[in-house]
C-alpha cells in the first residue's frame, strides 16, 4: 500500500526547474544523471540518460527474480503474481538489499569530466561513497541549501542554494 500511494503521488508531481535545467545541459554536454530518487521527474523533465540507483516507482519486479521487471501505472495487488508465480513487488531497493547498479554508477563517476551533486547530505551509502571514484582534477559542483562536508575533495565549487536556484546558477556558468 505504501508504494501504491507513492506511485499515485509521483504521477501527480511535475518536474521543477532543476530537472528541466539538467536536461538543458544535454545541448552542450553528454549528461549522465545518477539518482537515488525513484520518481520519473528527470525523464519527464527531458533528461535522456538516467541511472536510478534505488529503483523506479513505475516498475515492478518478481519477488523471486529481480531481473523480471515490467512497467506499472496502477496499484500492485496482493496475489498478483509475476510469470514465475511469485508476488509482484515494487522495483525498489529496500533497506539491507544490494544496490545492483552501484558498479555502473562507479564507472560513470570514473569517466566524468565535470561532476554536479545536487540536494544530498552524503549520508546514504553506498551512493554517498561514489564521489571517491571521481578523477581528482575535475570540477565538482555541490548544490545544496546546506553544503555537506566535502573538504577532502579537490576542485569543489559550492553553490549553497536550493536545487532550482543552484541549477540556474550552474547553467549560467556552464552554458
Short mmCIF file of C-alpha atoms in Angstrom, two decimals:
data_model
loop_
_atom_site.label_atom_id
_atom_site.label_comp_id
_atom_site.label_asym_id
_atom_site.label_seq_id
_atom_site.Cartn_x
_atom_site.Cartn_y
_atom_site.Cartn_z
CA UNK A 1 0.00 0.00 0.00
CA UNK A 2 2.84 2.40 0.86
CA UNK A 3 4.32 2.17 -2.65
CA UNK A 4 0.92 2.24 -4.31
CA UNK A 5 0.30 5.58 -2.58
CA UNK A 6 3.78 6.87 -3.53
CA UNK A 7 3.15 5.89 -7.18
CA UNK A 8 -0.08 7.90 -7.20
CA UNK A 9 1.68 10.91 -5.66
CA UNK A 10 4.59 10.77 -8.11
CA UNK A 11 2.17 10.58 -11.05
CA UNK A 12 0.72 13.93 -9.92
CA UNK A 13 4.11 15.61 -9.35
CA UNK A 14 5.71 17.79 -12.00
CA UNK A 15 9.39 18.32 -12.85
CA UNK A 16 10.81 21.56 -11.50
CA UNK A 17 13.33 23.99 -12.99
CA UNK A 18 16.24 21.89 -11.67
CA UNK A 19 15.01 18.85 -13.63
CA UNK A 20 14.50 20.82 -16.84
CA UNK A 21 17.75 22.72 -16.33
CA UNK A 22 19.75 19.49 -16.18
CA UNK A 23 18.04 18.37 -19.38
CA UNK A 24 19.03 21.71 -20.95
CA UNK A 25 22.68 20.84 -20.28
CA UNK A 26 22.36 17.98 -22.79
CA UNK A 27 22.52 20.58 -25.57
CA UNK A 28 26.19 21.18 -24.75
CA UNK A 29 27.33 18.17 -22.70
CA UNK A 30 26.89 14.44 -22.52
CA UNK A 31 24.97 14.25 -19.24
CA UNK A 32 24.53 11.16 -17.09
CA UNK A 33 22.22 11.51 -14.13
CA UNK A 34 22.80 9.08 -11.28
CA UNK A 35 19.95 9.48 -8.81
CA UNK A 36 18.74 7.90 -5.62
CA UNK A 37 15.25 9.17 -6.43
CA UNK A 38 12.72 6.56 -7.53
CA UNK A 39 10.45 9.00 -9.38
CA UNK A 40 10.46 9.74 -13.11
CA UNK A 41 10.81 13.52 -12.85
CA UNK A 42 14.19 13.58 -14.61
CA UNK A 43 12.69 11.68 -17.55
CA UNK A 44 9.66 13.96 -17.68
CA UNK A 45 11.99 16.96 -17.32
CA UNK A 46 13.67 15.92 -20.56
CA UNK A 47 16.86 14.14 -19.48
CA UNK A 48 17.75 11.10 -21.54
CA UNK A 49 20.40 9.16 -19.58
CA UNK A 50 19.25 8.40 -16.03
CA UNK A 51 20.52 5.68 -13.73
CA UNK A 52 18.09 5.06 -10.84
CA UNK A 53 20.26 3.54 -8.12
CA UNK A 54 17.36 2.70 -5.81
CA UNK A 55 14.86 1.55 -8.43
CA UNK A 56 11.85 3.07 -10.12
CA UNK A 57 8.36 3.57 -8.74
CA UNK A 58 6.72 2.94 -12.13
CA UNK A 59 8.20 -0.54 -12.42
CA UNK A 60 7.53 -3.76 -10.57
CA UNK A 61 9.53 -6.97 -10.38
CA UNK A 62 9.13 -10.56 -9.32
CA UNK A 63 9.75 -11.18 -5.62
CA UNK A 64 11.88 -14.19 -6.60
CA UNK A 65 13.67 -12.79 -9.66
CA UNK A 66 14.53 -9.09 -9.51
CA UNK A 67 15.51 -9.19 -13.18
CA UNK A 68 11.88 -9.94 -14.13
CA UNK A 69 10.73 -6.31 -14.47
CA UNK A 70 7.73 -4.65 -16.07
CA UNK A 71 6.14 -1.20 -16.17
CA UNK A 72 3.26 -0.42 -13.82
CA UNK A 73 0.99 2.61 -13.52
CA UNK A 74 -1.76 1.04 -11.42
CA UNK A 75 -1.64 -0.42 -7.91
CA UNK A 76 0.10 -3.72 -7.17
CA UNK A 77 -2.38 -6.10 -5.55
CA UNK A 78 -1.64 -8.90 -3.11
CA UNK A 79 -1.93 -12.16 -5.04
CA UNK A 80 -0.98 -10.53 -8.34
CA UNK A 81 1.86 -12.77 -9.49
CA UNK A 82 4.79 -12.45 -11.86
CA UNK A 83 5.25 -15.06 -14.63
CA UNK A 84 7.39 -17.16 -12.26
CA UNK A 85 4.47 -17.43 -9.81
CA UNK A 86 5.91 -15.13 -7.13
CA UNK A 87 4.24 -11.95 -5.93
CA UNK A 88 4.95 -8.78 -7.89
CA UNK A 89 6.69 -6.15 -5.76
CA UNK A 90 7.81 -2.56 -6.38
CA UNK A 91 11.09 -2.33 -8.29
CA UNK A 92 12.68 -0.51 -5.37
CA UNK A 93 15.87 -1.30 -3.46
CA UNK A 94 14.78 -1.89 0.12
CA UNK A 95 16.93 -1.47 3.24
CA UNK A 96 19.71 -4.04 3.51
CA UNK A 97 19.27 -5.13 -0.13
CA UNK A 98 22.23 -4.75 -2.51
CA UNK A 99 22.24 -1.79 -4.92
CA UNK A 100 22.63 -3.64 -8.23
CA UNK A 101 23.53 -0.55 -10.30
CA UNK A 102 26.26 0.74 -7.99
CA UNK A 103 29.08 -0.63 -10.16
CA UNK A 104 27.64 1.05 -13.26
CA UNK A 105 27.46 4.30 -11.27
CA UNK A 106 31.12 3.89 -10.26
CA UNK A 107 32.11 3.63 -13.94
CA UNK A 108 30.15 6.78 -14.76
CA UNK A 109 31.98 8.61 -11.96
CA UNK A 110 35.40 7.41 -13.15
CA UNK A 111 34.74 8.81 -16.64
CA UNK A 112 33.30 12.19 -15.58
CA UNK A 113 34.77 15.45 -16.88
CA UNK A 114 32.52 17.57 -14.65
CA UNK A 115 30.55 16.41 -11.63
CA UNK A 116 27.46 18.00 -10.11
CA UNK A 117 25.99 16.88 -6.80
CA UNK A 118 22.54 18.22 -6.03
CA UNK A 119 20.49 18.06 -2.87
CA UNK A 120 22.08 15.37 -0.75
CA UNK A 121 23.65 15.16 2.68
CA UNK A 122 26.07 12.44 1.54
CA UNK A 123 24.78 10.18 4.33
CA UNK A 124 23.10 7.36 2.37
CA UNK A 125 25.54 4.62 1.40
CA UNK A 126 26.69 3.18 -0.88
CA UNK A 127 25.70 6.16 -3.07
CA UNK A 128 27.42 8.64 -0.72
CA UNK A 129 30.73 6.93 -1.50
CA UNK A 130 30.51 7.45 -5.25
CA UNK A 131 32.47 10.72 -5.15
CA UNK A 132 35.60 8.79 -4.26
CA UNK A 133 35.57 7.35 -7.81
CA UNK A 134 35.77 10.78 -9.46
CA UNK A 135 39.01 11.90 -11.09
CA UNK A 136 40.56 14.28 -8.51
CA UNK A 137 41.25 17.06 -11.02
CA UNK A 138 37.72 17.56 -12.38
CA UNK A 139 35.45 20.38 -11.17
CA UNK A 140 32.94 19.18 -8.57
CA UNK A 141 29.89 21.40 -8.18
CA UNK A 142 27.95 20.87 -4.95
CA UNK A 143 24.45 22.37 -4.89
CA UNK A 144 22.54 22.24 -1.63
CA UNK A 145 20.91 24.54 0.91
CA UNK A 146 23.42 23.14 3.41
CA UNK A 147 26.67 22.00 1.79
CA UNK A 148 27.79 18.64 3.20
CA UNK A 149 31.37 18.08 4.28
CA UNK A 150 33.46 17.69 1.11
CA UNK A 151 36.70 19.32 2.26
CA UNK A 152 38.70 16.18 1.48
CA UNK A 153 37.92 16.56 -2.26
CA UNK A 154 39.82 18.81 -4.68
CA UNK A 155 38.28 21.37 -7.03
CA UNK A 156 34.95 21.76 -5.20
CA UNK A 157 32.70 24.66 -6.18
CA UNK A 158 29.95 25.15 -3.59
CA UNK A 159 26.60 26.64 -4.55
CA UNK A 160 24.67 26.97 -1.30
CA UNK A 161 21.17 27.34 -2.72
CA UNK A 162 18.08 25.28 -3.38
CA UNK A 163 18.25 22.83 -6.29
CA UNK A 164 16.29 25.10 -8.62
CA UNK A 165 18.31 28.23 -7.76
CA UNK A 166 21.59 26.33 -7.79
CA UNK A 167 20.99 24.68 -11.16
CA UNK A 168 20.07 28.09 -12.57
CA UNK A 169 23.44 29.43 -11.38
CA UNK A 170 25.22 26.33 -12.72
CA UNK A 171 23.63 26.86 -16.15
CA UNK A 172 24.80 30.49 -16.24
CA UNK A 173 28.33 29.30 -15.54
CA UNK A 174 28.48 26.26 -17.84
CA UNK A 175 26.27 27.14 -20.80
#
